[in-house]
Amino acid sequence: MHETLKRIWEASWLAARTIGMLLLACGVSNTAASLAADIQYVVLEGGGPDQGPGRDVEANVRSMARRFGPMPASSKRMVAYGVQQLRILSRSSKVVQEDVEQALDLAERTGIPVFLHLDSCYGWGADDTLPSEDQPAVQFWKHPEMREWDRFPVNGELPNCIPRPWFNWGPWCSPAPAIPAFGSPAFADFASSQLDEGVLAPLVARLKRWRSENREHLFAGINVAWEAHLPDFADPFFQLLIDREKGVVRAEAPRSAKGIELDRSFIGKQLGYASLHWRGWDEERLVKAAKQEGISRDEKFRQLCYLAIHNYMETLARTCHERGLPSDRVYTHIVALATVKPASTTRPPVWTAVNSFSTPGFTMDNRGGAKFNLQKLLSQIGQASQTEPVRFGVVESYFRLGDRIYVDDADSCRQELEDLFAEGANLQAFYGGFPLVKRTPEAALQAVQAWLEAE
């Protein structure tokens, strides 16, 4: 029984990819056919954890409209506004739908295209106290089949000590009371339902009208992940950050978790056991499979975690495809660190972001912590997708990060934009740029304007 489950699971992504490519080739969707215009987008993202910096979406979009004006439908270069942190894991479909519709309305009124960036991985705001109508259909952090563990069940008893997510983005962050079990079918079904009801239902209805009005360029795309990974609290870099704090870590963000202390019992632990358990794995089977394959038990564990991350993102991308969105407007999202450091469940290999329903997207920042090797990235995307030319999205980068300003020369900034588009990017998104005149360096705005005018 377990071997059958294994074969089915490990073959599922390849089968889905093959079927998806056939469906796309046959043109199953009028939306997919009409949206596949070869437009390059530079996206400025507002909001973020706790909807800041720049939490006023309407003010953000209107400031872009004043600076750049409406985007002509005939243009092949456009700026877009990115709505950060659509909380499909921690808010009701109604709340998410209202956020989506606000962004779509603003795109219509201003002529500034919109890019939708989902929180389908972190669960920001799960600690908030909410009225019942604002709560998600299922609170995954309380659901025994949807949250991660640091070990397999013992004698049929599920672990009752549940780790929180922890990472350092400058401040220490712990956005939810539990970590999603990406390999859990129950969790994947929940996230897909939230995506479909909260985001895709209003989006697809709007796209139908925009197509008839020659305004479908107002949809710049959708990022269905957000640095998807399964934490490894034994990672040396994480251990270094803990040591720097002398072992005592307290959350500074989000506001609802401020002051919560890291449970030291999880330091040094690998997570992902729930994702494997709900697919039929246990310690005995894991060790046996590793021995048969001539690899270590830990390497086999990581391989299965990578597959869980891949399949989760593919499930969300397939949900978009079934609603008619083309693959060049749907982005998966991991960091690209595995191109410069050994892969881990915290920094998954590039192939995990590749599937036939989406364009692989990455956090890319060679000035900061999300470093990458572009040629390795392109090579590994090509190997995984078996398609030419290679396409990708820079779905998170920065003109500034916190108080550190990255850009002081417009010409070199514009050249960087041109170079990445020339290498196969069809979108470059920059996080944390609002309020516009206060947060985005003037040299970066000049570079974007020059890039637009050079079409």
Short mmCIF file of C-alpha atoms in Angstrom, two decimals:
data_model
loop_
_atom_site.label_atom_id
_atom_site.label_comp_id
_atom_site.label_asym_id
_atom_site.label_seq_id
_atom_site.Cartn_x
_atom_site.Cartn_y
_atom_site.Cartn_z
CA MET A 1 0.00 0.00 0.00
CA HIS A 2 2.75 2.45 0.98
CA GLU A 3 4.82 1.66 -2.10
CA THR A 4 1.78 2.30 -4.30
CA LEU A 5 1.20 5.66 -2.62
CA LYS A 6 4.82 6.55 -3.11
CA ARG A 7 4.79 5.74 -6.81
CA ILE A 8 1.58 7.70 -7.34
CA TRP A 9 2.85 10.75 -5.47
CA GLU A 10 6.32 10.83 -6.99
CA ALA A 11 4.86 10.46 -10.51
CA SER A 12 2.09 13.00 -10.06
CA TRP A 13 4.06 16.13 -10.86
CA LEU A 14 5.46 14.66 -14.08
CA ALA A 15 2.05 13.44 -15.22
CA ALA A 16 0.41 16.76 -14.40
CA ARG A 17 3.14 18.64 -16.23
CA THR A 18 2.70 16.49 -19.34
CA ILE A 19 -1.07 16.83 -19.33
CA GLY A 20 -0.83 20.55 -18.67
CA MET A 21 1.50 21.09 -21.60
CA LEU A 22 -0.88 19.23 -23.89
CA LEU A 23 -3.84 21.27 -22.67
CA LEU A 24 -1.97 24.53 -23.13
CA ALA A 25 -0.87 23.49 -26.60
CA CYS A 26 -4.48 22.76 -27.54
CA GLY A 27 -5.61 26.24 -26.40
CA VAL A 28 -8.18 25.11 -23.84
CA SER A 29 -8.91 28.66 -22.73
CA ASN A 30 -9.79 31.81 -24.66
CA THR A 31 -8.41 33.77 -21.70
CA ALA A 32 -5.07 31.98 -21.98
CA ALA A 33 -4.86 32.71 -25.69
CA SER A 34 -5.77 36.37 -25.41
CA LEU A 35 -3.66 37.26 -22.39
CA ALA A 36 -0.37 35.92 -23.70
CA ALA A 37 0.77 39.28 -25.06
CA ASP A 38 4.52 39.79 -24.84
CA ILE A 39 4.47 42.62 -22.28
CA GLN A 40 7.29 43.34 -19.86
CA TYR A 41 6.24 44.71 -16.46
CA VAL A 42 8.10 46.59 -13.75
CA VAL A 43 6.05 46.19 -10.58
CA LEU A 44 6.24 48.38 -7.47
CA GLU A 45 4.73 46.53 -4.51
CA GLY A 46 3.05 48.19 -1.58
CA GLY A 47 1.75 46.85 1.67
CA GLY A 48 3.51 43.88 3.18
CA PRO A 49 3.49 42.33 6.62
CA ASP A 50 0.77 44.14 8.53
CA GLN A 51 0.14 46.09 5.30
CA GLY A 52 3.23 48.25 5.66
CA PRO A 53 5.29 50.06 4.59
CA GLY A 54 2.84 51.88 2.38
CA ARG A 55 -0.36 50.26 3.57
CA ASP A 56 -2.73 52.69 1.78
CA VAL A 57 -3.36 50.85 -1.49
CA GLU A 58 -5.43 53.61 -3.09
CA ALA A 59 -2.84 56.29 -2.27
CA ASN A 60 -0.09 54.05 -3.64
CA VAL A 61 -1.78 53.39 -6.98
CA ARG A 62 -2.75 57.02 -7.47
CA SER A 63 0.82 58.15 -6.75
CA MET A 64 2.01 55.81 -9.53
CA ALA A 65 -0.61 57.21 -11.89
CA ARG A 66 0.57 60.75 -11.17
CA ARG A 67 4.20 59.79 -11.78
CA PHE A 68 3.84 57.55 -14.84
CA GLY A 69 0.35 58.17 -16.24
CA PRO A 70 -1.98 55.40 -17.51
CA MET A 71 -0.35 52.57 -19.45
CA PRO A 72 -1.33 52.46 -23.16
CA ALA A 73 -2.82 49.12 -24.21
CA SER A 74 -0.47 48.99 -27.18
CA SER A 75 2.71 49.29 -25.11
CA LYS A 76 5.07 46.36 -24.58
CA ARG A 77 6.64 47.98 -21.50
CA MET A 78 4.48 48.86 -18.51
CA VAL A 79 4.68 49.70 -14.84
CA ALA A 80 2.23 47.98 -12.50
CA TYR A 81 1.20 48.15 -8.86
CA GLY A 82 1.68 45.01 -6.77
CA VAL A 83 -0.79 44.27 -3.99
CA GLN A 84 1.32 42.49 -1.38
CA GLN A 85 0.07 39.90 1.09
CA LEU A 86 -3.38 38.81 -0.03
CA ARG A 87 -4.02 36.60 2.99
CA ILE A 88 -5.68 33.50 1.62
CA LEU A 89 -4.51 31.43 4.64
CA SER A 90 -5.64 33.72 7.43
CA ARG A 91 -8.68 35.63 6.16
CA SER A 92 -12.12 34.70 4.85
CA SER A 93 -12.70 34.50 1.12
CA LYS A 94 -14.95 37.55 1.48
CA VAL A 95 -12.17 39.68 3.00
CA VAL A 96 -9.68 38.58 0.34
CA GLN A 97 -12.21 39.19 -2.42
CA GLU A 98 -12.78 42.75 -1.20
CA ASP A 99 -9.02 43.39 -1.30
CA VAL A 100 -8.79 41.98 -4.82
CA GLU A 101 -11.74 43.97 -6.08
CA GLN A 102 -10.31 47.19 -4.63
CA ALA A 103 -7.10 46.61 -6.58
CA LEU A 104 -8.97 45.78 -9.79
CA ASP A 105 -11.15 48.86 -9.42
CA LEU A 106 -8.08 51.07 -8.99
CA ALA A 107 -6.47 49.57 -12.08
CA GLU A 108 -9.59 50.47 -14.07
CA ARG A 109 -9.75 54.02 -12.74
CA THR A 110 -6.07 54.89 -13.10
CA GLY A 111 -4.85 52.77 -16.01
CA ILE A 112 -2.09 51.32 -13.81
CA PRO A 113 -1.98 47.50 -14.20
CA VAL A 114 -2.24 45.36 -11.07
CA PHE A 115 -0.12 42.44 -9.85
CA LEU A 116 -1.57 40.18 -7.14
CA HIS A 117 0.85 38.70 -4.59
CA LEU A 118 -0.66 36.02 -2.36
CA ASP A 119 0.40 34.90 1.09
CA SER A 120 -0.13 31.18 0.55
CA CYS A 121 2.80 30.11 2.72
CA TYR A 122 3.39 32.26 5.80
CA GLY A 123 -0.08 32.84 7.25
CA TRP A 124 0.49 36.48 8.23
CA GLY A 125 -2.18 37.69 10.59
CA ALA A 126 -3.18 34.28 11.92
CA ASP A 127 -2.65 35.56 15.49
CA ASP A 128 -5.03 38.49 14.99
CA THR A 129 -8.29 38.52 16.91
CA LEU A 130 -10.97 38.65 14.23
CA PRO A 131 -14.76 38.65 14.06
CA SER A 132 -16.09 35.32 12.82
CA GLU A 133 -17.02 36.68 9.39
CA ASP A 134 -13.38 37.69 8.75
CA GLN A 135 -11.88 34.35 9.74
CA PRO A 136 -10.89 31.78 7.09
CA ALA A 137 -13.11 28.78 6.42
CA VAL A 138 -10.56 26.63 8.29
CA GLN A 139 -7.89 27.81 10.70
CA PHE A 140 -5.04 25.68 9.37
CA TRP A 141 -2.89 26.34 12.45
CA LYS A 142 -5.50 24.56 14.58
CA HIS A 143 -6.19 21.74 12.11
CA PRO A 144 -4.26 18.53 12.92
CA GLU A 145 -3.91 17.58 9.25
CA MET A 146 -2.61 20.95 8.07
CA ARG A 147 0.32 21.91 10.31
CA GLU A 148 3.97 20.88 10.43
CA TRP A 149 5.88 18.81 12.99
CA ASP A 150 9.50 18.16 13.88
CA ARG A 151 9.06 14.37 14.05
CA PHE A 152 6.86 11.54 12.84
CA PRO A 153 3.89 10.35 14.96
CA VAL A 154 4.73 7.76 17.62
CA ASN A 155 2.41 4.75 18.07
CA GLY A 156 -0.24 6.50 16.03
CA GLU A 157 -0.23 9.60 18.25
CA LEU A 158 0.18 12.89 16.35
CA PRO A 159 2.73 15.32 17.79
CA ASN A 160 1.08 17.90 20.03
CA CYS A 161 4.05 20.27 20.25
CA ILE A 162 3.59 22.52 17.21
CA PRO A 163 6.40 24.82 16.02
CA ARG A 164 5.78 28.37 14.85
CA PRO A 165 7.56 29.79 11.79
CA TRP A 166 10.66 31.85 12.61
CA PHE A 167 12.89 33.84 10.31
CA ASN A 168 14.89 37.05 10.35
CA TRP A 169 13.98 39.77 7.83
CA GLY A 170 15.90 42.41 9.77
CA PRO A 171 13.37 42.09 12.56
CA TRP A 172 12.58 38.60 13.82
CA CYS A 173 9.26 37.44 12.37
CA SER A 174 6.85 34.74 13.51
CA PRO A 175 3.67 35.25 11.48
CA ALA A 176 1.47 32.31 12.56
CA PRO A 177 0.95 29.78 15.38
CA ALA A 178 1.92 26.92 13.03
CA ILE A 179 3.71 26.17 9.76
CA PRO A 180 1.62 24.88 6.84
CA ALA A 181 2.13 21.23 5.91
CA PHE A 182 2.47 21.71 2.16
CA GLY A 183 2.40 17.96 1.52
CA SER A 184 -0.95 17.52 3.24
CA PRO A 185 -3.79 16.97 0.74
CA ALA A 186 -6.16 18.62 3.21
CA PHE A 187 -4.03 21.75 3.35
CA ALA A 188 -3.58 21.92 -0.42
CA ASP A 189 -7.34 21.59 -0.92
CA PHE A 190 -7.99 24.37 1.60
CA ALA A 191 -5.48 26.76 0.03
CA SER A 192 -6.79 26.05 -3.48
CA SER A 193 -10.35 26.71 -2.36
CA GLN A 194 -9.35 30.00 -0.73
CA LEU A 195 -7.46 31.00 -3.87
CA ASP A 196 -10.38 30.14 -6.12
CA GLU A 197 -13.11 31.81 -4.08
CA GLY A 198 -11.22 34.82 -2.78
CA VAL A 199 -9.00 35.73 -5.72
CA LEU A 200 -9.83 33.95 -8.95
CA ALA A 201 -13.60 34.38 -8.90
CA PRO A 202 -13.46 38.21 -8.96
CA LEU A 203 -10.37 38.26 -11.16
CA VAL A 204 -11.74 36.05 -13.92
CA ALA A 205 -15.03 37.96 -13.99
CA ARG A 206 -13.11 41.21 -14.40
CA LEU A 207 -10.80 39.80 -17.06
CA LYS A 208 -13.78 38.77 -19.15
CA ARG A 209 -14.91 42.38 -19.29
CA TRP A 210 -11.41 43.78 -19.75
CA ARG A 211 -10.88 41.53 -22.75
CA SER A 212 -13.97 42.93 -24.46
CA GLU A 213 -12.73 46.48 -23.75
CA ASN A 214 -9.12 45.92 -24.87
CA ARG A 215 -7.89 46.46 -21.30
CA GLU A 216 -6.59 43.02 -20.37
CA HIS A 217 -3.10 44.52 -20.07
CA LEU A 218 -4.33 45.84 -16.70
CA PHE A 219 -3.68 42.37 -15.26
CA ALA A 220 0.09 42.10 -14.83
CA GLY A 221 -0.05 38.68 -13.17
CA ILE A 222 -0.48 36.73 -9.96
CA ASN A 223 2.15 35.34 -7.60
CA VAL A 224 0.61 32.25 -6.01
CA ALA A 225 3.43 31.55 -3.56
CA TRP A 226 5.70 33.63 -1.35
CA GLU A 227 9.13 32.09 -0.89
CA ALA A 228 7.66 28.62 -0.35
CA HIS A 229 9.85 26.45 1.87
CA LEU A 230 9.79 24.07 4.84
CA PRO A 231 11.92 25.48 7.65
CA ASP A 232 15.11 23.76 8.75
CA PHE A 233 15.92 25.12 12.21
CA ALA A 234 19.20 23.19 12.04
CA ASP A 235 20.43 25.30 9.11
CA PRO A 236 23.85 26.78 10.02
CA PHE A 237 22.78 30.33 9.06
CA PHE A 238 19.70 30.08 11.29
CA GLN A 239 21.87 28.77 14.10
CA LEU A 240 24.24 31.73 13.61
CA LEU A 241 21.37 34.19 13.94
CA ILE A 242 20.18 32.44 17.10
CA ASP A 243 23.69 32.54 18.58
CA ARG A 244 23.89 36.26 17.82
CA GLU A 245 20.81 36.71 20.02
CA LYS A 246 22.42 34.55 22.74
CA GLY A 247 19.65 32.02 22.20
CA VAL A 248 16.78 34.32 23.18
CA VAL A 249 14.64 35.32 20.19
CA ARG A 250 11.44 37.35 20.43
CA ALA A 251 9.18 38.28 17.55
CA GLU A 252 9.08 41.90 16.46
CA ALA A 253 6.63 41.28 13.59
CA PRO A 254 3.79 40.98 12.90
CA ARG A 255 2.28 43.25 15.53
CA SER A 256 -0.07 40.50 16.71
CA ALA A 257 2.92 38.27 17.57
CA LYS A 258 5.21 40.95 19.04
CA GLY A 259 7.05 39.65 22.09
CA ILE A 260 6.40 35.93 21.51
CA GLU A 261 9.55 33.96 22.35
CA LEU A 262 11.05 31.20 20.25
CA ASP A 263 10.61 27.79 21.86
CA ARG A 264 14.23 26.70 22.22
CA SER A 265 13.28 23.03 22.01
CA PHE A 266 12.84 23.48 18.25
CA ILE A 267 16.32 24.91 17.67
CA GLY A 268 18.27 22.41 15.58
CA LYS A 269 15.16 20.63 14.32
CA GLN A 270 14.21 19.83 10.72
CA LEU A 271 10.55 20.33 9.80
CA GLY A 272 8.51 18.63 7.09
CA TYR A 273 7.43 15.46 8.86
CA ALA A 274 3.72 16.20 8.54
CA SER A 275 4.07 16.74 4.80
CA LEU A 276 5.59 13.25 4.51
CA HIS A 277 3.27 11.55 6.99
CA TRP A 278 0.10 12.58 5.18
CA ARG A 279 1.54 11.01 2.02
CA GLY A 280 2.11 7.64 3.67
CA TRP A 281 5.69 7.98 4.93
CA ASP A 282 7.13 6.97 8.29
CA GLU A 283 10.64 6.49 9.63
CA GLU A 284 10.88 2.83 8.68
CA ARG A 285 9.80 3.43 5.11
CA LEU A 286 12.07 6.46 4.82
CA VAL A 287 15.17 4.56 5.94
CA LYS A 288 14.35 1.60 3.69
CA ALA A 289 13.83 3.81 0.62
CA ALA A 290 17.08 5.69 1.26
CA LYS A 291 19.02 2.43 1.55
CA GLN A 292 17.53 1.09 -1.68
CA GLU A 293 18.50 4.29 -3.50
CA GLY A 294 22.00 4.41 -2.05
CA ILE A 295 21.54 7.80 -0.38
CA SER A 296 21.38 8.96 3.21
CA ARG A 297 18.19 8.99 5.16
CA ASP A 298 18.42 12.79 5.50
CA GLU A 299 18.91 13.27 1.76
CA LYS A 300 15.83 11.18 1.05
CA PHE A 301 13.90 13.25 3.57
CA ARG A 302 14.93 16.46 1.82
CA GLN A 303 14.01 15.08 -1.60
CA LEU A 304 10.51 14.32 -0.40
CA CYS A 305 10.19 17.78 1.15
CA TYR A 306 11.26 19.34 -2.17
CA LEU A 307 8.57 17.32 -3.91
CA ALA A 308 5.97 18.51 -1.40
CA ILE A 309 6.95 22.15 -2.01
CA HIS A 310 6.83 21.64 -5.79
CA ASN A 311 3.49 19.86 -5.77
CA TYR A 312 1.89 22.47 -3.53
CA MET A 313 2.88 25.33 -5.82
CA GLU A 314 1.85 23.31 -8.86
CA THR A 315 -1.57 22.70 -7.29
CA LEU A 316 -2.13 26.44 -6.87
CA ALA A 317 -0.88 27.14 -10.40
CA ARG A 318 -3.15 24.43 -11.80
CA THR A 319 -6.10 26.05 -10.02
CA CYS A 320 -5.30 29.27 -11.89
CA HIS A 321 -4.96 27.36 -15.17
CA GLU A 322 -8.34 25.73 -14.71
CA ARG A 323 -9.82 29.22 -14.36
CA GLY A 324 -8.23 30.17 -17.69
CA LEU A 325 -5.13 32.10 -16.61
CA PRO A 326 -2.13 31.60 -18.90
CA SER A 327 1.18 30.37 -17.55
CA ASP A 328 2.96 33.63 -18.38
CA ARG A 329 0.71 35.52 -15.94
CA VAL A 330 0.99 33.03 -13.07
CA TYR A 331 4.16 32.92 -10.97
CA THR A 332 5.47 30.45 -8.43
CA HIS A 333 7.98 31.89 -5.94
CA ILE A 334 11.01 30.64 -4.05
CA VAL A 335 14.32 32.27 -3.20
CA ALA A 336 17.14 31.62 -5.70
CA LEU A 337 19.72 30.94 -2.98
CA ALA A 338 20.17 27.32 -4.06
CA THR A 339 22.11 28.65 -7.07
CA VAL A 340 24.89 29.91 -4.76
CA LYS A 341 24.52 27.70 -1.67
CA PRO A 342 23.68 24.02 -1.13
CA ALA A 343 19.96 23.38 -1.45
CA SER A 344 17.95 22.78 1.70
CA THR A 345 14.29 22.72 2.61
CA THR A 346 14.72 26.38 3.59
CA ARG A 347 16.22 27.24 0.18
CA PRO A 348 14.67 24.71 -2.23
CA PRO A 349 16.25 23.80 -5.57
CA VAL A 350 15.15 25.74 -8.65
CA TRP A 351 13.14 22.87 -10.16
CA THR A 352 10.58 23.07 -7.33
CA ALA A 353 9.28 26.33 -8.85
CA VAL A 354 8.89 24.88 -12.36
CA ASN A 355 5.61 23.46 -13.66
CA SER A 356 3.62 23.71 -16.87
CA PHE A 357 0.92 25.96 -15.39
CA SER A 358 3.13 28.86 -14.35
CA THR A 359 6.31 30.87 -14.83
CA PRO A 360 8.97 30.24 -12.16
CA GLY A 361 9.60 33.31 -10.01
CA PHE A 362 12.34 34.11 -7.53
CA THR A 363 13.49 36.52 -4.86
CA MET A 364 16.73 37.89 -6.35
CA ASP A 365 18.97 40.36 -4.52
CA ASN A 366 22.73 40.24 -5.00
CA ARG A 367 23.14 43.33 -2.81
CA GLY A 368 21.54 41.63 0.17
CA GLY A 369 20.64 38.23 1.55
CA ALA A 370 18.82 36.67 -1.43
CA LYS A 371 21.87 36.19 -3.63
CA PHE A 372 21.75 34.27 -6.92
CA ASN A 373 23.80 33.07 -9.85
CA LEU A 374 21.83 34.07 -12.95
CA GLN A 375 23.43 31.63 -15.39
CA LYS A 376 22.89 28.68 -13.03
CA LEU A 377 19.31 29.83 -12.52
CA LEU A 378 18.65 29.92 -16.27
CA SER A 379 20.34 26.57 -16.82
CA GLN A 380 18.37 24.85 -14.07
CA ILE A 381 15.04 26.31 -15.20
CA GLY A 382 15.80 25.04 -18.71
CA GLN A 383 16.69 21.57 -17.45
CA ALA A 384 13.48 21.35 -15.41
CA SER A 385 11.11 22.81 -18.00
CA GLN A 386 12.67 21.40 -21.17
CA THR A 387 11.44 24.52 -22.97
CA GLU A 388 13.15 27.30 -24.91
CA PRO A 389 13.51 30.18 -24.51
CA VAL A 390 13.78 30.19 -20.73
CA ARG A 391 11.32 32.54 -19.04
CA PHE A 392 11.24 33.60 -15.39
CA GLY A 393 10.01 36.34 -13.09
CA VAL A 394 11.95 38.46 -10.64
CA VAL A 395 8.98 38.44 -8.31
CA GLU A 396 10.76 40.04 -5.37
CA SER A 397 13.69 42.43 -5.44
CA TYR A 398 14.42 45.86 -3.97
CA PHE A 399 15.31 49.45 -4.82
CA ARG A 400 15.85 49.84 -1.09
CA LEU A 401 15.66 47.42 1.82
CA GLY A 402 14.76 48.99 5.14
CA ASP A 403 16.97 52.04 5.50
CA ARG A 404 19.52 50.77 3.00
CA ILE A 405 19.16 52.52 -0.38
CA TYR A 406 20.29 50.34 -3.29
CA VAL A 407 20.01 52.80 -6.18
CA ASP A 408 21.78 56.14 -6.58
CA ASP A 409 22.40 56.14 -10.33
CA ALA A 410 19.55 56.10 -12.82
CA ASP A 411 21.59 54.91 -15.80
CA SER A 412 23.02 51.84 -14.07
CA CYS A 413 19.61 50.99 -12.59
CA ARG A 414 17.99 51.17 -16.02
CA GLN A 415 20.73 48.95 -17.44
CA GLU A 416 20.08 46.34 -14.75
CA LEU A 417 16.41 46.33 -15.71
CA GLU A 418 17.25 45.94 -19.39
CA ASP A 419 19.76 43.16 -18.71
CA LEU A 420 17.35 40.97 -16.74
CA PHE A 421 14.59 41.40 -19.31
CA ALA A 422 17.08 40.47 -22.03
CA GLU A 423 17.92 37.26 -20.13
CA GLY A 424 14.30 36.09 -20.13
CA ALA A 425 12.51 37.89 -17.30
CA ASN A 426 9.01 39.02 -18.24
CA LEU A 427 8.37 40.78 -14.92
CA GLN A 428 10.47 42.49 -12.24
CA ALA A 429 8.76 43.28 -8.93
CA PHE A 430 10.27 45.60 -6.31
CA TYR A 431 9.06 45.33 -2.75
CA GLY A 432 8.48 48.08 -0.22
CA GLY A 433 8.40 51.18 -2.42
CA PHE A 434 5.62 53.23 -0.80
CA PRO A 435 4.82 55.96 -0.02
CA LEU A 436 6.37 56.45 -3.45
CA VAL A 437 8.28 59.73 -3.07
CA LYS A 438 9.52 58.77 0.41
CA ARG A 439 10.47 55.12 -0.08
CA THR A 440 11.56 54.62 -3.71
CA PRO A 441 14.84 56.39 -4.55
CA GLU A 442 14.43 59.13 -7.15
CA ALA A 443 17.17 57.54 -9.27
CA ALA A 444 15.10 54.33 -9.46
CA LEU A 445 12.00 56.24 -10.56
CA GLN A 446 14.03 58.01 -13.23
CA ALA A 447 15.39 54.66 -14.40
CA VAL A 448 11.90 53.18 -14.69
CA GLN A 449 10.68 56.24 -16.61
CA ALA A 450 13.63 56.02 -19.00
CA TRP A 451 13.03 52.30 -19.46
CA LEU A 452 9.40 52.98 -20.37
CA GLU A 453 10.28 55.69 -22.85
CA ALA A 454 12.93 53.55 -24.56
CA GLU A 455 10.35 51.18 -26.01
#
